[in-house]
Amino acid sequence: MRTYIKINKENLRHNYLEIKSKTNKEIIAVVKGNAYGHGIKEISQELALSGCKFFMVASINEALQLRKSLILSPILLLENTSDLKSVLALKLTLSIMSLKQLEDISKTKIPLSIQLFFDLGMKRDGLLPYEALEAKKIISHSNLLLTGIFAHHTCKENYEKETNILTEILKIFDNKIIYHHQSSNYILEKDDSKFLRIGGALYGLVDMPNINLKTVLKLYSPIWCIKEVKQGEEVGYGNKKTVPENGYIYTIPFGYADGLKRNTTLLGFINGEIIKNVGNIMMNHTLMFSKNKYKIGDEIELIGDNLNINYLSKQYKTIPYEITTSLNPNLKRIIE
């Protein structure tokens, strides 16, 4: 008996087509972070079958997984890597995050496909707007092929201002060049770009008032050990926690090695009730408590129809992305 993840491929396909129908744009599917914890191989294959023609990853290893999964579509690589031979061999498009990186790569004379990433105010990485002219000059004297320009917005309040900055950058380059700056939170914002760069919304991890998105991932863990306990009994490492009332301790095979934070108050749903853990999360186990009696093999829903990911993120004081990307890649994923 093992904890496992269910991936609803119909919901994934629905989300992809729903976004396409609302925007009439090409979608660059962001599958970094193991496809936001959903499983990069399974998700990418299903998206390709749904018609997706462009993908984005964070590392060469992720790109390699896509190529091994027979994804032949263009892949944009976010990693600032020196392994240019792999970039060329895997036919990747390399993201350029700084003027120095661009200068160094141009000196190698390797004919790489590149896209320039511009910093619109986040201060994380990316070329600064005033460096656009110099970047164009470097590219014009190199073997590099510029296939696009992209950026990331800081927040909705700054969207218009940052879009205007990007518009000025684009004027320096060929006006026919591909560009993308709209991510999941900006799907319905008006824009002339023919591309959207979508991650969280594909997986139903974003609440969109005018787009009907469905959750793709569910998480279940079976009861594999039961202990009857009385109120006040001590449990767990160090016996630092006590049982709130008479009932049962249900051990499930899911712990911080599987993606939980050790100090989390884990919520589970079973037979119409929400139950919680008692004591700290362990590496491979969690002790759940209920006054009601269940049997070995009964499944506890940890993410699903009754414990929606957006509800859970509020309870855990985090965001849906952190919850799903934390899930161990070794957890079994079932496509349904």
Coordinates of C-alpha atoms in Angstrom, one line a residue:
M1 CA 0.0 0.0 0.0
R2 CA 1.5 3.3 -1.1
T3 CA 0.5 6.9 -1.3
Y4 CA -0.2 7.8 -4.9
I5 CA -1.2 10.7 -7.2
K6 CA -4.0 10.6 -9.7
I7 CA -3.6 12.8 -12.9
N8 CA -6.8 13.6 -14.7
K9 CA -5.8 13.8 -18.3
E10 CA -9.3 15.0 -19.4
N11 CA -9.1 17.9 -17.0
L12 CA -5.6 18.8 -18.3
R13 CA -6.8 18.7 -21.9
H14 CA -9.9 20.7 -20.9
N15 CA -7.7 23.5 -19.3
Y16 CA -5.5 23.6 -22.3
L17 CA -8.3 23.9 -24.8
E18 CA -10.3 26.3 -22.5
I19 CA -7.4 28.7 -22.4
K20 CA -6.8 28.4 -26.2
S21 CA -10.5 29.1 -26.9
K22 CA -10.5 32.2 -24.6
T23 CA -7.4 33.7 -26.1
N24 CA -6.8 32.3 -29.6
K25 CA -3.1 32.2 -28.9
E26 CA -0.4 29.6 -29.0
I27 CA 0.4 28.2 -25.5
I28 CA 4.0 27.7 -24.3
A29 CA 3.4 25.0 -21.7
V30 CA 5.6 25.5 -18.6
V31 CA 6.5 22.1 -17.3
K32 CA 9.4 23.0 -15.0
G33 CA 9.5 21.7 -11.5
N34 CA 8.4 18.2 -12.7
A35 CA 5.4 19.9 -14.4
Y36 CA 4.5 21.7 -11.1
G37 CA 4.8 18.3 -9.3
H38 CA 2.3 16.5 -11.7
G39 CA 4.9 14.5 -13.5
I40 CA 6.8 16.0 -16.4
K41 CA 6.8 13.0 -18.7
E42 CA 3.1 12.2 -18.3
I43 CA 2.0 15.8 -18.5
S44 CA 4.1 16.7 -21.5
Q45 CA 2.9 13.7 -23.5
E46 CA -0.8 14.5 -22.8
L47 CA -0.3 18.2 -23.7
A48 CA 1.4 17.2 -26.9
L49 CA -1.5 14.9 -27.8
S50 CA -3.8 17.9 -27.0
G51 CA -2.0 20.0 -29.6
C52 CA 0.6 21.9 -27.6
K53 CA 3.5 22.8 -29.8
F54 CA 5.8 24.7 -27.4
F55 CA 7.3 23.8 -24.0
M56 CA 9.4 25.6 -21.4
V57 CA 11.7 23.8 -18.8
A58 CA 14.1 25.0 -16.1
S59 CA 17.0 22.6 -16.7
I60 CA 18.8 20.4 -19.3
N61 CA 17.7 17.4 -17.3
E62 CA 14.0 18.3 -17.8
A63 CA 14.6 18.9 -21.5
L64 CA 16.2 15.5 -21.8
Q65 CA 13.2 13.9 -20.2
L66 CA 11.0 15.6 -22.8
R67 CA 13.1 14.4 -25.7
K68 CA 13.2 10.9 -24.2
S69 CA 9.4 11.1 -24.1
L70 CA 9.4 11.8 -27.9
I71 CA 8.5 15.4 -27.5
L72 CA 10.0 16.9 -30.6
S73 CA 8.5 20.4 -30.3
P74 CA 10.6 23.5 -29.6
I75 CA 11.7 23.7 -26.0
L76 CA 12.8 27.0 -24.3
L77 CA 15.4 26.4 -21.6
L78 CA 15.5 28.7 -18.6
E79 CA 18.8 27.4 -17.2
N80 CA 21.9 29.6 -17.5
T81 CA 24.1 26.7 -18.5
S82 CA 27.6 26.4 -19.8
D83 CA 26.7 23.0 -21.3
L84 CA 26.2 24.4 -24.8
K85 CA 26.9 21.1 -26.5
S86 CA 23.8 19.6 -24.8
V87 CA 21.7 22.6 -25.7
L88 CA 22.7 22.1 -29.4
A89 CA 22.3 18.4 -29.4
L90 CA 18.8 18.5 -27.8
K91 CA 17.8 21.3 -30.2
L92 CA 16.9 23.7 -27.3
T93 CA 16.4 27.4 -27.4
L94 CA 18.5 29.0 -24.7
S95 CA 17.3 31.8 -22.5
I96 CA 19.7 34.7 -22.2
M97 CA 19.5 36.3 -18.8
S98 CA 22.3 38.9 -18.9
L99 CA 24.5 40.8 -21.3
K100 CA 27.6 39.0 -20.0
Q101 CA 26.0 35.6 -20.8
L102 CA 25.2 36.8 -24.3
E103 CA 28.7 38.1 -24.8
D104 CA 30.3 34.8 -23.6
I105 CA 28.0 32.6 -25.7
S106 CA 28.6 34.7 -28.8
K107 CA 32.3 34.1 -28.5
T108 CA 31.9 30.4 -28.7
K109 CA 30.7 30.7 -32.4
I110 CA 28.2 27.9 -31.7
P111 CA 25.0 28.5 -33.8
L112 CA 22.5 28.4 -30.9
S113 CA 18.8 29.4 -31.0
I114 CA 18.3 32.0 -28.2
Q115 CA 15.5 34.2 -26.7
L116 CA 16.3 37.3 -24.7
F117 CA 14.7 37.6 -21.2
F118 CA 14.2 41.2 -20.0
D119 CA 13.8 42.3 -16.4
L120 CA 10.8 44.6 -16.1
G121 CA 11.3 45.3 -12.4
M122 CA 11.5 42.1 -10.5
K123 CA 15.3 42.4 -10.0
R124 CA 15.7 38.6 -10.2
D125 CA 17.5 38.1 -13.5
G126 CA 17.2 39.3 -17.1
L127 CA 18.7 42.0 -19.3
L128 CA 17.9 45.5 -18.3
P129 CA 15.8 47.5 -20.8
Y130 CA 18.6 49.9 -21.7
E131 CA 20.8 46.9 -22.7
A132 CA 18.5 46.0 -25.6
L133 CA 20.4 48.0 -28.2
E134 CA 23.8 46.5 -27.2
A135 CA 22.3 43.0 -27.2
K136 CA 21.0 43.5 -30.7
K137 CA 24.5 44.6 -31.8
I138 CA 26.2 41.5 -30.2
I139 CA 23.7 39.2 -31.9
S140 CA 24.2 40.8 -35.3
H141 CA 27.9 40.0 -35.2
S142 CA 27.5 36.4 -34.0
N143 CA 26.2 32.9 -35.1
L144 CA 23.3 33.2 -32.7
L145 CA 19.7 33.0 -34.0
L146 CA 17.3 35.3 -32.0
T147 CA 13.9 33.6 -32.0
G148 CA 12.1 35.6 -29.4
I149 CA 11.9 38.0 -26.5
F150 CA 10.2 37.4 -23.2
A151 CA 9.6 38.9 -19.7
H152 CA 7.8 38.3 -16.5
H153 CA 5.5 40.8 -14.7
T154 CA 5.9 41.7 -11.0
C155 CA 2.2 42.1 -10.3
K156 CA -1.1 43.1 -11.9
E157 CA -0.8 46.7 -10.6
N158 CA 2.3 47.2 -12.7
Y159 CA 1.1 45.3 -15.8
E160 CA 0.4 48.3 -18.0
K161 CA 3.6 50.1 -17.0
E162 CA 5.7 47.0 -17.6
T163 CA 4.0 46.2 -20.9
N164 CA 4.8 49.7 -22.1
I165 CA 8.5 49.1 -21.2
L166 CA 8.5 45.8 -23.2
T167 CA 6.8 47.6 -26.2
E168 CA 9.8 50.0 -26.3
I169 CA 12.2 47.1 -26.2
L170 CA 10.5 45.4 -29.1
K171 CA 10.8 48.5 -31.2
I172 CA 14.6 48.0 -31.2
F173 CA 14.2 44.5 -32.8
D174 CA 12.3 43.2 -35.8
N175 CA 8.6 43.8 -35.1
K176 CA 7.8 40.3 -36.4
I177 CA 9.8 38.7 -33.6
I178 CA 8.0 36.3 -31.3
Y179 CA 7.5 37.7 -27.8
H180 CA 5.6 36.5 -24.7
H181 CA 5.1 38.0 -21.3
Q182 CA 1.6 36.9 -20.2
S183 CA 1.6 34.0 -17.7
S184 CA -1.3 32.4 -15.8
N185 CA -2.3 35.5 -13.9
Y186 CA -2.6 37.6 -17.1
I187 CA -4.4 35.3 -19.5
L188 CA -7.2 37.6 -20.3
E189 CA -5.2 40.9 -20.4
K190 CA -5.4 42.5 -23.9
D191 CA -2.2 42.1 -25.8
D192 CA -0.9 41.8 -29.4
S193 CA 1.4 38.8 -28.7
K194 CA 0.4 35.6 -30.3
F195 CA 1.8 33.5 -27.4
L196 CA 1.0 32.8 -23.8
R197 CA 3.4 31.2 -21.4
I198 CA 1.2 29.1 -19.1
G199 CA 2.1 27.0 -16.1
G200 CA -0.2 27.0 -13.0
A201 CA -3.4 27.5 -15.0
L202 CA -2.8 24.4 -17.1
Y203 CA -3.0 22.4 -13.9
G204 CA -6.0 24.2 -12.4
L205 CA -3.9 25.8 -9.7
V206 CA -5.1 29.3 -10.4
D207 CA -8.6 30.7 -9.7
M208 CA -9.8 32.5 -12.8
P209 CA -13.2 34.1 -12.6
N210 CA -13.9 34.0 -16.4
I211 CA -12.2 30.8 -17.3
N212 CA -13.5 27.4 -16.2
L213 CA -10.3 25.6 -15.0
K214 CA -10.3 22.1 -13.5
T215 CA -7.9 20.6 -11.0
V216 CA -5.7 18.0 -12.6
L217 CA -4.0 16.4 -9.5
K218 CA -5.4 14.4 -6.6
L219 CA -3.4 12.8 -3.8
Y220 CA -4.4 9.8 -1.7
S221 CA -2.8 7.8 1.1
P222 CA -4.0 4.4 2.5
I223 CA -4.3 3.6 6.1
W224 CA -1.8 0.9 6.8
C225 CA -1.7 0.7 10.6
I226 CA -4.4 1.4 13.3
K227 CA -3.9 2.0 17.0
E228 CA -6.9 2.5 19.4
V229 CA -6.1 5.3 21.9
K230 CA -7.6 7.1 24.8
Q231 CA -7.8 10.8 25.5
G232 CA -4.5 12.2 26.8
E233 CA -2.3 9.4 25.6
E234 CA 1.1 10.5 24.2
V235 CA 2.1 9.8 20.6
G236 CA 4.9 10.3 18.2
Y237 CA 8.6 11.0 18.6
G238 CA 9.4 12.3 22.1
N239 CA 5.8 11.7 23.1
K240 CA 5.3 15.5 23.0
K241 CA 1.8 15.4 21.6
T242 CA -1.4 13.9 23.2
V243 CA -4.6 12.5 21.8
P244 CA -7.5 15.0 22.0
E245 CA -10.1 12.4 22.8
N246 CA -10.8 8.7 22.7
G247 CA -10.4 7.3 19.1
Y248 CA -7.9 5.9 16.7
I249 CA -4.5 6.7 15.3
Y250 CA -4.2 6.0 11.6
T251 CA -0.7 5.7 10.2
I252 CA -0.4 6.7 6.5
P253 CA 2.8 6.2 4.4
F254 CA 3.3 9.9 3.7
G255 CA 5.9 12.1 5.3
Y256 CA 8.3 15.0 4.9
A257 CA 10.4 12.9 2.5
D258 CA 7.3 12.8 0.2
G259 CA 6.8 16.6 0.2
L260 CA 5.3 17.6 3.5
K261 CA 6.8 20.2 5.8
R262 CA 7.6 18.7 9.2
N263 CA 5.5 21.2 11.2
T264 CA 2.5 21.1 8.9
T265 CA -1.0 20.4 10.3
L266 CA -2.0 17.9 7.7
L267 CA -5.6 17.7 6.6
G268 CA -7.2 14.6 5.3
F269 CA -10.7 13.7 4.2
I270 CA -12.4 10.3 4.7
N271 CA -16.0 9.2 4.8
G272 CA -17.4 12.7 5.1
E273 CA -15.1 14.1 7.8
I274 CA -11.9 16.1 7.8
I275 CA -9.2 14.7 10.0
K276 CA -5.8 16.0 11.2
N277 CA -2.5 14.7 12.1
V278 CA -1.3 14.2 15.7
G279 CA 2.3 15.0 16.4
N280 CA 5.0 16.1 14.0
I281 CA 5.2 14.7 10.5
M282 CA 7.7 11.9 10.2
M283 CA 10.0 11.2 7.3
N284 CA 7.8 8.5 5.7
H285 CA 4.8 8.4 8.0
T286 CA 2.1 10.7 9.4
L287 CA -0.2 9.8 12.3
M288 CA -3.8 10.9 11.6
F289 CA -6.5 10.9 14.3
S290 CA -10.2 10.3 14.2
K291 CA -12.8 9.2 16.8
N292 CA -14.4 7.2 14.1
K293 CA -13.3 3.7 13.2
Y294 CA -11.9 2.8 9.7
K295 CA -10.0 -0.2 8.4
I296 CA -6.6 -0.9 7.0
G297 CA -6.6 -0.1 3.3
D298 CA -9.2 2.7 3.5
E299 CA -7.9 5.7 1.6
I300 CA -7.5 9.2 3.0
E301 CA -7.8 12.0 0.5
L302 CA -5.1 14.6 0.9
I303 CA -5.8 16.7 -2.2
G304 CA -9.0 16.2 -4.2
D305 CA -12.6 17.1 -4.6
N306 CA -13.2 17.5 -0.9
L307 CA -9.8 19.2 -0.1
N308 CA -9.3 21.5 -3.1
I309 CA -5.8 22.7 -3.7
N310 CA -6.7 26.4 -3.4
Y311 CA -8.5 25.7 -0.1
L312 CA -5.5 23.8 1.2
S313 CA -3.0 26.5 0.2
K314 CA -4.9 29.0 2.4
Q315 CA -5.0 26.5 5.3
Y316 CA -1.2 25.8 5.0
K317 CA -0.5 29.5 4.5
T318 CA 1.3 29.0 1.2
I319 CA 0.5 28.9 -2.5
P320 CA -0.8 25.9 -4.6
Y321 CA 2.5 25.8 -6.6
E322 CA 4.5 25.1 -3.5
I323 CA 2.3 22.2 -2.4
T324 CA 2.3 20.4 -5.7
T325 CA 6.0 21.0 -6.6
S326 CA 7.0 19.6 -3.2
L327 CA 5.5 16.2 -4.0
N328 CA 8.3 13.6 -4.4
P329 CA 8.8 12.6 -8.1
N330 CA 9.0 9.0 -6.9
L331 CA 5.4 9.0 -5.8
K332 CA 3.4 6.8 -8.1
R333 CA 1.4 8.8 -10.6
I334 CA -1.7 7.2 -12.2
I335 CA -3.1 8.7 -15.4
E336 CA -6.9 8.4 -15.6

